Amino acid sequence: MDSLYIVAGSILKKSLSKKASLKTLIYDSGFNNIPKLTALTTELVKNNELLQEILSHFDGHGLLSEDIVEGKKEIALALLYEELLGNRFGKNVALRKVMRKHKAEIKAAVDKVLSAHNVKYLKMLTKRENSKADIKIPRYMRVNLIRSSPDDVIKHLQDEGWDFVGKLDLEKFKEQALSLREDQFALDPLLFDVLVFPVGTILFNHALTLSGTLVQQDKASCIPAHVLKPPSGSVVLDCCAAPGNKTSHLASLMKDDGKVIALDQSLSRMQTMSHLLEKIGSKCVELINQDFLTVQPDAEDAKKIEFILVDPTCSSSGMLGVQQGKDNYSTDQARLETLSRFQITILKHALKFPNAKRIVYSTCSIHKEENEQVVEQVMSHVSHHFKFKKVFPELKNCRGLDGFPHSKYFLRLSTENDLTQGFFVACFQRRKKVLEQIVKAIKTAEHCNKNKKMITETTDLQESAANNEFLTSDSKLKKKKKKEKPLVSVVPSHDMNVELKKSDVNSDTKKKKYKKPQSLISGEQTLTDEDNKKKCDNFSEDKLEGFTATLKRKHKRSLDSEETKSDGLVCEELVQKKKKRKKEKFVSLED
């Protein structure tokens, strides 16, 4: 038997018993064809009630007794879907023969269901089942920029006969996307690397998909990488990376230039991601099988990380299959609270990386407990370092739920309004001026310490002045005066100008002119030590510096006056002696 139906049946059973999210179960299965398994399990969840009703009319001796079914109802449901609503097992001849053996039993069960609902065809019940949410989503295909470009892919598809209608209008997106014909496709108005195909288009076996040039990925799932927007050459961390669609998208946007560190603690999911990365041709992704919470943000390698994507495990309540299946699957409050605590822990840890410039948080959940409440609570602890950056401001009608202070910065996508899976995105941007503020704070602290030291020195000086220890010593003043004295002094005289060389001034004059001033100078009394002490007793701290300068200035003026007086007396004495000698010489000549 084809293992696809065994794995799908097992996932259906675990999904209905709320063991984990559908997305987690699919990627944890380790199945080698994830797109095919996803398509089957999504349809099983969507049509579960109808298939269960049909199977209820079977007896235990028919299909359920087959060895391939092993008595497991979920495997029988997978086989029934493929026989009644799928592609009838494709090339699997063995399974077709088995189902043919029970054709009468299957037909009888279907007739009973049709009769009970008063319809003619089973597909009418399928449409009625799906019309509960009336959900239709176009087929989105992402261009792998490592292998090609949007223009080249568009040209290739046109050569195959597809009709390219151009870039869709953002305001009329829903109307235009749903009106695409089976042979048409378009370019998404928001994401330059996403192509839009009609609802139900099958491309997982197309040549471009098989070669890794096109990647089947919902538009909502493509948004986080565009919001993170790491430039080429960056170091990026995807902390919950598997199954790898967003990781491969990051590598694509970076043109495989730089480094993407992909962490996940599930080994089986990492193996699935390894196959995907090999398919798309990415070499810049480093796979690490490790729990993100064990990574030390202050490690040397971690300091190089600039951009972080946080897409943690969630309820997957936004996925189309879950929305159309059991509504109570993801509304278990206890489970939501457990998920919320885990998501808060993961996000807080991501924000500890010292050089991370931008962190994007995303979930495929529709519940506020996993979205607005998580990011608001975390921001309350990191607002001094980070701020919210508005996610795609162009989408004005896709903001967060009302009642939260930063809802206008968040992005919420829904199937009804945006033709995507239910999705939530928030972006944390590091504040640019934090480093400047830190430097400013350090400088302010240093300035305060310097002022404190100056105040302490001033206080010590004031105490010294009070003890009459602040006066400048005579020896220091004499030394300063010697430096300032010119080599030639010009002294005025009543009779003539006399130039005296320094050598002409005797030692007695030198001693005299540097004596402490004892007479009136410019009509002011020279301050004595006792006067200075009395004045300092009532001296305030803020005037101490000015007072000290005044004392020095007065000492200088006093010394200058004494010097001038001494020099004048010496010159007058020399003049008188010279006159006397001339007079004596004149008297001698007369004799």
CSV table of C-alpha atoms in Angstrom, one decimal, residues 237 239 261 263 290-306 308 345-356 359 386 430:
chain,number,residue,atom,x,y,z
A,237,LEU,CA,18.9,33.9,12.3
A,239,CYS,CA,15.2,30.6,15.3
A,261,ILE,CA,21.5,30.4,10.5
A,263,LEU,CA,17.8,26.4,14.1
A,290,GLN,CA,19.5,22.8,18.4
A,291,ASP,CA,16.9,24.4,20.7
A,292,PHE,CA,17.0,28.2,20.2
A,293,LEU,CA,16.6,28.8,23.9
A,294,THR,CA,20.0,27.2,24.5
A,295,VAL,CA,21.8,29.7,22.3
A,296,GLN,CA,23.8,32.3,24.3
A,297,PRO,CA,23.1,35.8,22.9
A,298,ASP,CA,26.5,37.1,24.1
A,299,ALA,CA,28.5,34.4,22.3
A,300,GLU,CA,31.0,35.7,19.7
A,301,ASP,CA,29.1,34.2,16.8
A,302,ALA,CA,25.8,35.5,18.1
A,303,LYS,CA,27.1,39.0,18.2
A,304,LYS,CA,27.2,39.0,14.4
A,305,ILE,CA,23.5,38.4,14.0
A,306,GLU,CA,21.6,41.5,12.7
A,308,ILE,CA,16.0,37.5,13.4
A,345,THR,CA,9.8,33.1,26.0
A,346,ILE,CA,11.1,32.6,22.5
A,347,LEU,CA,10.5,36.3,21.5
A,348,LYS,CA,12.1,37.7,24.7
A,349,HIS,CA,15.2,35.5,24.1
A,350,ALA,CA,15.5,36.8,20.5
A,351,LEU,CA,15.4,40.4,21.7
A,352,LYS,CA,18.5,39.7,23.9
A,353,PHE,CA,20.9,39.5,20.9
A,354,PRO,CA,23.0,42.7,21.3
A,355,ASN,CA,23.4,43.6,17.6
A,356,ALA,CA,20.0,42.6,16.3
A,359,ILE,CA,13.2,41.1,14.7
A,386,PHE,CA,13.0,48.7,20.6
A,430,ARG,CA,16.0,48.7,17.5
